[in-house]
Short mmCIF file of C-alpha atoms in Angstrom, two decimals:
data_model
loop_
_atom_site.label_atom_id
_atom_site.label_comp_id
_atom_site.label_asym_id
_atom_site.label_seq_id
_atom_site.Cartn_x
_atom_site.Cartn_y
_atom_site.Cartn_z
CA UNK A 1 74.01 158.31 58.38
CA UNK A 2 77.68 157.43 59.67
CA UNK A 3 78.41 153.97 58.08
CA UNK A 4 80.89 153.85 61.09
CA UNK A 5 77.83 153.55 63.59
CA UNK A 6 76.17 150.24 61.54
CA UNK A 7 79.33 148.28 61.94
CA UNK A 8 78.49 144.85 64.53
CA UNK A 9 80.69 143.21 66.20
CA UNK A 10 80.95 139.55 67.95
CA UNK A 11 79.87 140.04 71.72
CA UNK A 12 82.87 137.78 72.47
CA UNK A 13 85.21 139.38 70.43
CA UNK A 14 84.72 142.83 70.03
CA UNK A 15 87.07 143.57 67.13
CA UNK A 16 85.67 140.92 64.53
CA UNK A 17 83.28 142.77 62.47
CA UNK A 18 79.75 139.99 62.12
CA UNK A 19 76.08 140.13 61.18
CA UNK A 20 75.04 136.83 62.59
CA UNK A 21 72.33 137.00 65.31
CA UNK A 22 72.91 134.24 68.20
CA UNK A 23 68.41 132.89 67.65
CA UNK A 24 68.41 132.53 71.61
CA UNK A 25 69.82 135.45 72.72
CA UNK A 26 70.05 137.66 69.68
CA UNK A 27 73.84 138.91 70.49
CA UNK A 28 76.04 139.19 67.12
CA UNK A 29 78.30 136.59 66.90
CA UNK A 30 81.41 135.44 64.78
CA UNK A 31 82.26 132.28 62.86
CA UNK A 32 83.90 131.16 65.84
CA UNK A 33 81.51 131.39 68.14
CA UNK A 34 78.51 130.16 65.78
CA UNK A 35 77.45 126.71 67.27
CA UNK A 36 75.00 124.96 64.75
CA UNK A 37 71.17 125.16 66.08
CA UNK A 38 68.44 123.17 64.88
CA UNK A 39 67.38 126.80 63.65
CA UNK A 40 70.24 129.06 62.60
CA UNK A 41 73.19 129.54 65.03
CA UNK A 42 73.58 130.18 68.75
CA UNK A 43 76.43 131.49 70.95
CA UNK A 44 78.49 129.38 73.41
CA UNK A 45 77.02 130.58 76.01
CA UNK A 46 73.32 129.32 74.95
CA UNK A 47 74.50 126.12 74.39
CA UNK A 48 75.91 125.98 78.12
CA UNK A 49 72.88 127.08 79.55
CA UNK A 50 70.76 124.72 77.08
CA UNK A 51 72.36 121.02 78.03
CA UNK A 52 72.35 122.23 81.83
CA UNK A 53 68.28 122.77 81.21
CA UNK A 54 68.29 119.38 79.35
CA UNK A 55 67.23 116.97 81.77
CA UNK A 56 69.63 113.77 82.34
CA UNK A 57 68.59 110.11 81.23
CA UNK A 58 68.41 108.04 84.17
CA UNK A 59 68.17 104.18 84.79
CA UNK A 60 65.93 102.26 86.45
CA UNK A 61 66.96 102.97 89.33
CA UNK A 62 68.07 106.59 89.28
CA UNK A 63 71.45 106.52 88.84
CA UNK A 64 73.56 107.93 85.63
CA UNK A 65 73.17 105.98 82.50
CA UNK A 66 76.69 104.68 81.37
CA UNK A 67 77.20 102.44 78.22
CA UNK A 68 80.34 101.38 79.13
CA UNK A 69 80.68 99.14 82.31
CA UNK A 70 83.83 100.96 83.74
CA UNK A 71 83.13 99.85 87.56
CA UNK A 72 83.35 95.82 86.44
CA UNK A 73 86.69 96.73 84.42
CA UNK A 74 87.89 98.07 87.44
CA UNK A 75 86.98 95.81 89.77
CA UNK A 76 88.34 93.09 87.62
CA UNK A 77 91.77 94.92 87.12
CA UNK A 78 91.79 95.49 90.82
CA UNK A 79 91.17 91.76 91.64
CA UNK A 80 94.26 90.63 89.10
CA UNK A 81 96.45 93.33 90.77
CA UNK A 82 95.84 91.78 93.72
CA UNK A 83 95.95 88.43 92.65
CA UNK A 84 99.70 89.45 91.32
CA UNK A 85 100.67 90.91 94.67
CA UNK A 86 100.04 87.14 96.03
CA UNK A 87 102.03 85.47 93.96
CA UNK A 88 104.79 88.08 94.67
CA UNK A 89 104.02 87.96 98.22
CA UNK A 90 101.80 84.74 99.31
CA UNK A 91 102.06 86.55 103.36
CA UNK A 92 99.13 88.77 101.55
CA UNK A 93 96.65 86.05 101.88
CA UNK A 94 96.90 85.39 105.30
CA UNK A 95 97.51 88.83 106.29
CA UNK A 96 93.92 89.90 104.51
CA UNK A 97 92.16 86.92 104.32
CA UNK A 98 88.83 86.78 105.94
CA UNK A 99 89.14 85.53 109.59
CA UNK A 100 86.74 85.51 111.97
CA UNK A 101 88.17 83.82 114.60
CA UNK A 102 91.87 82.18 114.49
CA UNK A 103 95.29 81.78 116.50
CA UNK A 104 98.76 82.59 115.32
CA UNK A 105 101.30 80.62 117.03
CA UNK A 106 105.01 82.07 118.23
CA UNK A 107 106.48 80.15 114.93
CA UNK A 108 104.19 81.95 113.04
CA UNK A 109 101.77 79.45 111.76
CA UNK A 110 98.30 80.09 111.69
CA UNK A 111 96.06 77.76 114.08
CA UNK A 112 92.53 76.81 114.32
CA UNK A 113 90.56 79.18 117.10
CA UNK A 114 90.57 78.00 120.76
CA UNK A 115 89.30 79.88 123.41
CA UNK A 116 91.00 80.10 125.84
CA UNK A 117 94.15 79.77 124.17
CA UNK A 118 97.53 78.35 124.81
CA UNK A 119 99.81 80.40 126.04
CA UNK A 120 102.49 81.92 123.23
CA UNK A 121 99.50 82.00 120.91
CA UNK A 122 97.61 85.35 119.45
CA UNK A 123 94.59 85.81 118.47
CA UNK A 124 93.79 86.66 114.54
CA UNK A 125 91.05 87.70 112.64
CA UNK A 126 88.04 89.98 113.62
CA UNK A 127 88.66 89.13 117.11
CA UNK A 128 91.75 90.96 117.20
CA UNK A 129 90.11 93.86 115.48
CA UNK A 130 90.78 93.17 111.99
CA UNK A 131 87.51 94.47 110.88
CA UNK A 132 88.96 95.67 107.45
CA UNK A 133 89.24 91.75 106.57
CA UNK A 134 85.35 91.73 105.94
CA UNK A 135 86.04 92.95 102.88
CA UNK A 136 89.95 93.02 102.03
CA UNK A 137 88.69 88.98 101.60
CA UNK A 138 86.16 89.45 98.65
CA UNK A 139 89.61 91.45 96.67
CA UNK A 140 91.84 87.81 97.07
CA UNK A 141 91.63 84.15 95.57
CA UNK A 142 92.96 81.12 96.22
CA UNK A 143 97.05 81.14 95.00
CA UNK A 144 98.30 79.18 92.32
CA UNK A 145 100.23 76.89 95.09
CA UNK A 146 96.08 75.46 95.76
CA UNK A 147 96.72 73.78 92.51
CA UNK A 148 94.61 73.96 89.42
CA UNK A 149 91.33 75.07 91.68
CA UNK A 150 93.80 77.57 92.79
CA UNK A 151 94.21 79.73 89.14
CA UNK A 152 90.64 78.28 88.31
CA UNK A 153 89.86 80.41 91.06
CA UNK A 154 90.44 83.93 89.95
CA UNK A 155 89.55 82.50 86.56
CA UNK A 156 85.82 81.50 86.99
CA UNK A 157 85.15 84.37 88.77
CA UNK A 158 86.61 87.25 86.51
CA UNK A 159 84.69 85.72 84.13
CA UNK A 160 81.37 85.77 85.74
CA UNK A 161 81.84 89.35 86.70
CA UNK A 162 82.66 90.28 83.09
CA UNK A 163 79.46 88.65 81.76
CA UNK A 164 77.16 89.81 84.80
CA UNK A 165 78.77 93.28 85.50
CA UNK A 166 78.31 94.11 82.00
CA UNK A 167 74.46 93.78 82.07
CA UNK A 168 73.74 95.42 85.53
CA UNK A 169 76.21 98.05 85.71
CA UNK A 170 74.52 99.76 82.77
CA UNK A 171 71.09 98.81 84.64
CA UNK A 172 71.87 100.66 87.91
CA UNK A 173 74.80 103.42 86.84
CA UNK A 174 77.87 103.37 88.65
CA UNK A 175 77.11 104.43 92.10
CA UNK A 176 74.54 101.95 92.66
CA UNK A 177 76.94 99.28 90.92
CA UNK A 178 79.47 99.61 93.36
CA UNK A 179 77.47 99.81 96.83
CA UNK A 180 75.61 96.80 95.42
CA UNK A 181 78.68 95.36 95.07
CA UNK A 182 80.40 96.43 97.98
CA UNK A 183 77.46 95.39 100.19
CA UNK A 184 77.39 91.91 98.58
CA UNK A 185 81.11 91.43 99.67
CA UNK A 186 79.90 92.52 103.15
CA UNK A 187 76.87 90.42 103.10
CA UNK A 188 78.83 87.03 102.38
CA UNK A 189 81.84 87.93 105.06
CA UNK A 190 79.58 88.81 107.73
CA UNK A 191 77.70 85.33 106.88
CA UNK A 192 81.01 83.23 107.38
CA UNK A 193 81.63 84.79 110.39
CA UNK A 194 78.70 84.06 111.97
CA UNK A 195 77.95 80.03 110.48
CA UNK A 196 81.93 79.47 109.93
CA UNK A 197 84.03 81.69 112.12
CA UNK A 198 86.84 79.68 112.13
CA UNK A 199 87.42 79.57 107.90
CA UNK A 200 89.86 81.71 105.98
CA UNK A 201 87.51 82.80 103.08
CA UNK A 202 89.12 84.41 100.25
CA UNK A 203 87.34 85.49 96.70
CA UNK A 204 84.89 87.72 95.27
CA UNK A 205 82.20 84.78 94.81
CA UNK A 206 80.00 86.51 97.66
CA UNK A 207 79.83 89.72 95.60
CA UNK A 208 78.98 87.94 92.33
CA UNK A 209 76.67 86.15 93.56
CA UNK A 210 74.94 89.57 94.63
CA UNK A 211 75.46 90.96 91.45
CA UNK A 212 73.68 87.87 90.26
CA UNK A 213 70.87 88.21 92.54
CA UNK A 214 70.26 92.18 91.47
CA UNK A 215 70.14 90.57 87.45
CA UNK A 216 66.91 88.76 88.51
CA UNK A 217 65.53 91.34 90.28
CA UNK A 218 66.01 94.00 87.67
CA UNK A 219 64.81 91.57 85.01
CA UNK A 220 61.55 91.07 86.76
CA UNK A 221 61.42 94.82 87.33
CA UNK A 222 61.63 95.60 83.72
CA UNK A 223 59.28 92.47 82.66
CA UNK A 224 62.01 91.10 80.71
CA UNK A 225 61.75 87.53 79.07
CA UNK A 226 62.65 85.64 82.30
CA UNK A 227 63.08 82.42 80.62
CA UNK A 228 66.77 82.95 80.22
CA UNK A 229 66.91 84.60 83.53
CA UNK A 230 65.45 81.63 85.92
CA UNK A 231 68.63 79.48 83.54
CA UNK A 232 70.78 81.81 84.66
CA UNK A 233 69.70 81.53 88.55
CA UNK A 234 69.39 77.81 88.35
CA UNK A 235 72.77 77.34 87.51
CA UNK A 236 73.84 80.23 89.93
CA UNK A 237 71.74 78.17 92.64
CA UNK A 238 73.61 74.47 91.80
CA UNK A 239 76.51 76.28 92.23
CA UNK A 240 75.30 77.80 95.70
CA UNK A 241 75.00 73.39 96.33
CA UNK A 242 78.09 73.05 95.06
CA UNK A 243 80.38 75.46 96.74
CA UNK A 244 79.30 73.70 99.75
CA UNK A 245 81.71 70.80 98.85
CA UNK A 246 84.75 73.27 97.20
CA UNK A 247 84.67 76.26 98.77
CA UNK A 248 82.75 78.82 101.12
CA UNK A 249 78.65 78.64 100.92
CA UNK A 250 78.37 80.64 103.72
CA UNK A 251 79.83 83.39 101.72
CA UNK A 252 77.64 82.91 98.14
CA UNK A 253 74.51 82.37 100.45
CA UNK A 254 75.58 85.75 102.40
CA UNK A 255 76.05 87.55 98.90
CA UNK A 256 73.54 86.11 97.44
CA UNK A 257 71.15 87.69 100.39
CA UNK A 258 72.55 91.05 100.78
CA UNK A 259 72.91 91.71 96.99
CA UNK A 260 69.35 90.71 96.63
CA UNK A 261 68.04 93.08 99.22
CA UNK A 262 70.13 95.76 97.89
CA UNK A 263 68.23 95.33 94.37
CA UNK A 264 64.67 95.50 95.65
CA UNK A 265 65.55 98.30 97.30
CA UNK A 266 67.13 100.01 94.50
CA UNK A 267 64.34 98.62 91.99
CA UNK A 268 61.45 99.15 94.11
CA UNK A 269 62.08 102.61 95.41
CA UNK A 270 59.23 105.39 94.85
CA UNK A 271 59.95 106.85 91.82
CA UNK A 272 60.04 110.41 93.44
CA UNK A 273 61.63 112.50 95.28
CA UNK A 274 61.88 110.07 97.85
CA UNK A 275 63.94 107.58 95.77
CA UNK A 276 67.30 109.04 96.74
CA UNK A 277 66.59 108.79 100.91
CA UNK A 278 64.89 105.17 100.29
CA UNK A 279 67.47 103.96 98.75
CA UNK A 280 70.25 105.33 100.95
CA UNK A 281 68.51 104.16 103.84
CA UNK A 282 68.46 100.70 102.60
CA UNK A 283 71.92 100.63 102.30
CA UNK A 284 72.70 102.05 105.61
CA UNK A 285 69.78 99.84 107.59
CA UNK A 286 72.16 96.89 106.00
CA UNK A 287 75.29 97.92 106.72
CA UNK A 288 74.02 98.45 110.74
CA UNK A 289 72.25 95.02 110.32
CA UNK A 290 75.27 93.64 109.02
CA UNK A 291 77.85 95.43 111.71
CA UNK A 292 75.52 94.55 114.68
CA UNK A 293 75.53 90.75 113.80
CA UNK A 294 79.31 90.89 113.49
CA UNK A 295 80.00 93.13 116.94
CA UNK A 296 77.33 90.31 118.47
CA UNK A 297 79.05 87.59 116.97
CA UNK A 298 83.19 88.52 118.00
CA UNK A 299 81.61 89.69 121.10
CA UNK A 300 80.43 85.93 121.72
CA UNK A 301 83.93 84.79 120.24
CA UNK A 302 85.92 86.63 122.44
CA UNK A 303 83.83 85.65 125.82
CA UNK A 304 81.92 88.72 126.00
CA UNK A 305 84.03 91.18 126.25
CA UNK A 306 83.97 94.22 123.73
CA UNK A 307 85.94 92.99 120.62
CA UNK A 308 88.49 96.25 119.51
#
């Protein structure tokens, strides 16, 4: 026999001489392409098409797992950034703030809402179609010229979203993390609108406080040891008292709300394939619930007409 006719070669490269089997696919296969198996050696190929059969691990909720919190590092470099761009630029605080319903006079001060309204004066806020400062609010914080409450501010509330987003990020994934979040910021904006409509609401207390919310319901989803958890929410609901004496209830309460309905939604969705459309729908059903109350409430503002 021809020894010239024995002679294998490595299905990926064809001019290294081999004797190595790939054990899925039983191709020859070089030292270079050997990937250690728990039996023998496979090809790179096999290994591709292995972790895309291997199913994912999911949390609670459905999303990806992710150890590391990236979303709440994010969202906290974001909020500094911002926070930055104010002191640079204090303007950015009125410009974003979240106004329902407000007047800026010809000397460009800003004015409490009156309707009707002097003549030489503007209207500002939602009612002049700001709708972006629903949530361009939750991103700002009181500046430093507030005194001490004003860095204490941005302070108390990074830190809160360290300690909280790092236990529920990982406990939804990063998708659900950030519409939680997102909705949250929505939630509390939407409720100072329609209680407070006149206030210029800055911080991301509203989405906290949402994040907050979706910790105790996860907790009692997963039958954790809720003694630490009803601490937690008893000093998240003084706060909630609180706030009503420092700074914007309306908002926490409105966070507080739409973050919690978010997390039974998320937590309490068939665990099938309808899980995906529940959830979504949730979300959406909120964001229309939400968007009505704020067309209805501008609407009223602005004497019925159809706010822009």
């Amino acid at each position: 026999m021809d020894s010239e006719s024995t002679v294998t070669t490595c299905y990926r490269h064809p001019k290294v001489e081999c004797h190595v089997r790939c054990t899925r696919c039983e191709r020859f296969i070089c030292p270079d392409c050997m990937r250690e198996a728990a039996v023998g050696h496979q090809c790179p190929d096999c290994v591709k098409e292995g972790a895309r059969s291997v199913r994912q691990a999911r949390t609670l909720v459905g999303g990806r797992v992710s150890r590391v919190p990236v979303v709440t590092y994010v969202l906290i470099v974001v909020n500094v950034l911002v926070y930055l761009a104010e002191v640079a630029k204090p303007e950015i605080v009125d410009r974003f703030a979240m106004v329902g319903a407000g007047l800026l006079g010809p000397d460009g001060e800003h004015y409490l809402w009156v309707d009707p309204y002097p003549g030489g004066f503007g209207p500002e806020g939602l009612v002049d179609g700001e709708w972006y400062r629903l949530l361009t609010g939750a991103f700002l914080h009181l500046p430093p010229t507030e005194g001490t409450f004003g860095i204490a501010h941005i302070v108390m509330n990074m830190l809160a979203l360290w300690n909280l987003g790092r236990l529920v990020e990982p406990m939804l994934g990063r998708v659900h993390y950030l519409a939680l979040y997102l909705l949250s910021a929505l939630g509390g904006s939407v409720l100072v609108l329609v209680i407070a409509p006149e206030d210029a609401v800055v911080g991301a207390s509203g989405a906290i406080f949402g994040v907050g919310a979706a910790y105790y319901v996860l907790a009692r989803r997963v039958g954790a040891d809720m003694s630490q958890v009803n601490r937690f929410m008893a000093g998240l609901l003084l706060w909630l008292v609180i706030s009503a004496l420092v700074t914007s209830w309306e908002g926490h309460l409105g966070g507080l709300l739409a973050g919690g309905a978010v997390a039974l939604a998320f937590a309490y969705a068939p665990r099938d394939g309808r899980r995906t459309l529940v959830q979504v729908g949730a979300c959406v059903l909120l964001v229309v619930v939400l968007g009505v109350a704020a067309v209805v409430k501008v609407s009223e503002l602005t004497g019925g007409g159809i706010p822009r």
